Amino acid sequence: MLPTSFFLPLWLARSALALAPSGPWDAFNFAPKSRTVYATVIRTSAGTVTNADNLLRATGSATLDPESWVTLDFGQEARGLISLNFDDVGDNSSLALSFTESPSFIRPTASDDSTFPDATTTYDGVLPVAAPLPTGYWTQPAYALRGGFRFLTLVSTGADALMLSNVSCAISFMPHFADLRAYTGYFSAPDPGFHDPDFLTKIWMAGAYTVQTNTVGLHTGRQIPVVSQGWANNATLGIAGPIIVDGAKRDRAVWPGDMGIAVPTQFVSTNDLIPTRNALGTMFSNINPVTGALPESGPPLSQLGSDTYHCWTLIGTHNYYLYSGDIEWLQTIWANYTKAVAFLENKVDPAVGLMNITGLRDWARQGGGGFNAEGNAIFYRVYLYLPPSPILIASPQVLVTSASLASAMNLSSLSDAWTKNASDVKTAYNTAFWVPELGMFRDNMTTTLTPQDGNSFAVLFNLTTSPAQAASVSAGLEKNWNALGAVAPELPDTISPFIGGFELQAHFTAGNATRAMDLLHREWGYILYTNLSVQSTLLEGFTANGSLAYRANVGYNDDPAYTSHSHGWSSGPTSALTIYVVGLSVTAPQGSAWLLSPNLAGLPSAEGGFETPLGWFGASWTVSTRGGTTTFSVSVDVPEGTAGVFALPQELRGGSVSVKVDGRAAVLGANDDMPLSGGKHTVSVVARG
Ligand SMILES: *[C@@H]1O[C@H](CO)[C@@H](O)[C@H](O)[C@H]1NC(C)=O
Ligand SMILES: *[C@@H]1O[C@H](CO)[C@@H](O)[C@H](O)[C@H]1NC(C)=O
Ligand SMILES: *[C@@H]1O[C@H](CO)[C@@H](O)[C@H](O)[C@H]1NC(C)=O
Ligand SMILES: *[C@@H]1O[C@H](CO)[C@@H](O)[C@H](O)[C@H]1NC(C)=O
Ligand SMILES: *[C@@H]1O[C@H](CO)[C@@H](O)[C@H](O)[C@H]1NC(C)=O
Ligand SMILES: *[C@@H]1O[C@H](CO)[C@@H](O)[C@H](O)[C@H]1NC(C)=O
Ligand SMILES: *[C@@H]1O[C@H](CO)[C@@H](O)[C@H](O)[C@H]1NC(C)=O
Ligand SMILES: *[C@@H]1O[C@H](CO)[C@@H](O)[C@H](O)[C@H]1NC(C)=O
Ligand SMILES: *[C@@H]1O[C@H](CO)[C@@H](O)[C@H](O)[C@H]1NC(C)=O
Ligand SMILES: *[C@@H]1O[C@H](CO)[C@@H](O)[C@H](O)[C@H]1NC(C)=O
Ligand SMILES: *[C@@H]1O[C@H](CO)[C@@H](O)[C@H](O)[C@H]1NC(C)=O
Ligand SMILES: *[C@@H]1O[C@H](CO)[C@@H](O)[C@H](O)[C@H]1NC(C)=O
């Protein structure tokens, strides 16, 4: 372990970060260049709208006659207060603003829904601006901030016409960033087999942008109890801002499960970890002082009663520490952290060795109570802070620097005891849930249902006991797919890109990058291109046939207008492409130890990287095959003084390989891996057969 003085404090660190290298991938960055954005296209209009095109720029007016309306398309997901100029209005002119993410809900009479799911799909209604209208510059009131939209419909609702100009949106996510495009990471790879060869680079960017739109000011949460009509986004979200929430439009509250996907995205793209610290700190500050239970979500929603989301706060703490090295913060929450671990331990039935899940709230999946496989997989992960790749365990030089929080706190006997408990949970898990005839884990001891979540976590968190078992689960998960992605048995008729993001990682972990890429193309290919959505940020979920009626009869009251189109929990591909395709990940705080483990994934090349306070971590590889010979070459550029491991791509294993590091012959270890020091290196591999 490097001395802690090696790490920069986070505040200093953030300002010391530089930008990722620029390149062709910048063309796919969705983040706007300016905080003031104008619509790009007139989507539609009705009645008499004169000079509508003037609404796409700062100058020139348009006139809307009574009962006329015009819909502006901002081209991609936006969020912020609308400003405009009333140039000429009559005594009886009035205006209504109607917002929507999906074009399916472009309507002069109602926005899409964010306040409450209602089968009418019209709960939110419009934002009225009543007569008499002012003249001159006008800005939407702050409480009425619309958290996410792509389409804005301006409706002339009065008896007099009105003349407008200069309709802009003041982008207000990531309020602490001067330049929204100041990414500290990037990814680029051609995808020659897909209908859009830039898909992989675009989906990486879409995930990054989604999490940006979920990074918000402290006082911009959805009001709870919900307002009786319209919407209000002026609630306070936690102990400090900026803060990371689940979605742009809604819920606009801290949800630690969502962070299990969104925070790795944030780390590899913007390294904007302060909103994460504020979100986690909010959860710990709201711990139940008697029981040690953590809330399921942050204020003002403050849902209680979720054992899995309780675990996610603890896992999120590990991730935050791994990325930031912020031991000072870890010390401030440590007493509450251990109390929260004890809360889980109290639920373990000693006769079974598993946790009895009684806090049933979760990501919307059904079942989940008692000795449940998903809940116990997440519980296992809380105990065992070891990275999931087999290589890491096999390589002692990584093991000694692995990010166990207890060992970071110099509590080695606690660390040993937690590791022992984790091992006991794993044994009990296999006894209770493994069904040899199905080659998968069942949801609980009284069902044959094999869930997407529990099986994905089992592979990803290494509750499997052999590579063959992991491969079997990976193959079993594929049986749930349709053309649009993985349908979750535990939430029928639903494709969940949240759980899908874990499944994606599970296929890579199980050694089948081909299968992972297939899922990526199906599920996120649908999300990014479907004209039901915003084609820039990522949909919360959808039904098996691709409709927006996500959770229609499971919480969302048959309201497809309520579905969020910008949910960080759907951004799994962003970190997965960096970690598993480029192959770079950190295994100790700030990347003082790292892993370079690319998967060829059927691609000719890939490159990317990210920055931490220690410096730049980048890698770039190419592969080509001629005759029976495959030539693979990867360049890596990481900070001096760090230590890493290179692992041979799965696809090149099993045959005869010769390896050179910086031009000199090198030998791989028994696990097809070898140590590499920090600095710049080139590893070349020639594989035959
Ligand atoms: C305009 O508004 C006034 C009151 O402000 C009202 O008396 C009048 O009838 C309105 N005219 C029309 C055409 O609606
Ligand atoms: C939020 O805005 C509404 C509508 O203006 C207002 O009634 C309410 O007091 C505001 N709440 C807070 C916390 O500012
Ligand atoms: C047009 O809107 C922009 C952005 O809100 C504002 O800065 C500018 O002052 C407005 N122009 C006029 C003439 O009001
Ligand atoms: C720890 O929990 C207590 C409640 O038991 C709470 O008052 C305190 O704010 C929490 N500390 C931190 C740093 O979150
Ligand atoms: C066991 O799993 C099945 C399938 O998910 C579910 O229907 C059932 O409710 C679960 N049992 C409990 C106690 O949650
Ligand atoms: C789990 O705990 C609940 C509440 O104490 C209890 O009712 C239930 O029987 C337990 N389930 C199992 C499988 O032990
Ligand atoms: C996964 O668990 C097996 C034992 O069941 C162990 O041999 C292997 O090293 C573990 N891999 C990781 C990455 O923890
Ligand atoms: C752990 O011990 C090391 C070496 O004695 C020390 O530098 C470090 O500050 C300690 N960390 C904590 C969190 O106490
Ligand atoms: C290990 O788990 C048991 C419950 O199964 C619990 O009583 C014990 O406190 C745990 N050990 C530690 C160090 O947390
Ligand atoms: C990987 O998955 C693909 C697609 O399901 C399958 O055809 C192939 O056999 C799998 N490869 C391995 C090594 O399991
Ligand atoms: C979306 O695309 C389908 C064809 O894929 C087309 O029929 C439909 O009209 C499009 N909808 C919109 C709103 O553009
Ligand atoms: C798609 O699925 C939803 C939910 O099951 C259903 O209501 C809808 O009718 C389906 N749409 C089509 C076109 O089949």
Short mmCIF file of N, CA and C and ligand atoms in Angstrom, two decimals, residues 3-5 327-328 330-331 407-411, ligand 8:
data_model
loop_
_atom_site.label_atom_id
_atom_site.label_comp_id
_atom_site.label_asym_id
_atom_site.label_seq_id
_atom_site.Cartn_x
_atom_site.Cartn_y
_atom_site.Cartn_z
N PRO A 3 1.89 5.04 0.91
CA PRO A 3 1.54 5.88 2.07
C PRO A 3 0.38 6.80 1.71
N THR A 4 -0.44 7.12 2.69
CA THR A 4 -1.61 7.95 2.37
C THR A 4 -1.21 9.34 1.89
N SER A 5 -0.03 9.78 2.28
CA SER A 5 0.41 11.10 1.82
C SER A 5 0.56 11.13 0.29
N ILE A 327 -9.76 9.05 2.71
CA ILE A 327 -9.80 8.37 4.00
C ILE A 327 -10.35 9.28 5.11
N GLU A 328 -10.14 10.57 4.96
CA GLU A 328 -10.65 11.50 6.00
C GLU A 328 -12.17 11.39 6.08
N LEU A 330 -13.97 8.83 5.08
CA LEU A 330 -14.30 7.48 5.57
C LEU A 330 -14.28 7.45 7.09
N GLN A 331 -13.31 8.13 7.67
CA GLN A 331 -13.25 8.17 9.13
C GLN A 331 -14.47 8.86 9.73
N SER A 407 -9.25 -2.77 6.22
CA SER A 407 -7.79 -2.70 6.24
C SER A 407 -7.32 -1.28 5.97
N ALA A 408 -8.09 -0.52 5.19
CA ALA A 408 -7.74 0.89 5.02
C ALA A 408 -7.80 1.63 6.35
N MET A 409 -8.70 1.16 7.19
CA MET A 409 -8.83 1.77 8.51
C MET A 409 -7.88 1.13 9.52
N ASN A 410 -6.95 0.30 9.05
CA ASN A 410 -5.98 -0.38 9.91
C ASN A 410 -6.66 -1.30 10.92
N LEU A 411 -7.75 -1.88 10.52
CA LEU A 411 -8.47 -2.78 11.42
C LEU A 411 -8.36 -4.19 10.85
C1 LIG B 8 -2.92 3.26 9.02
O1 LIG B 8 -1.57 3.03 9.38
C2 LIG B 8 -0.65 3.73 8.56
C3 LIG B 8 0.78 3.28 8.95
O2 LIG B 8 0.92 3.32 10.34
C4 LIG B 8 -0.86 5.23 8.77
O3 LIG B 8 0.02 5.95 7.92
C5 LIG B 8 -2.28 5.56 8.40
O4 LIG B 8 -2.54 6.93 8.67
C6 LIG B 8 -3.25 4.73 9.18
N1 LIG B 8 -4.59 4.97 8.66
C7 LIG B 8 -5.63 5.24 9.44
C8 LIG B 8 -6.93 5.45 8.74
O5 LIG B 8 -5.56 5.28 10.64
#
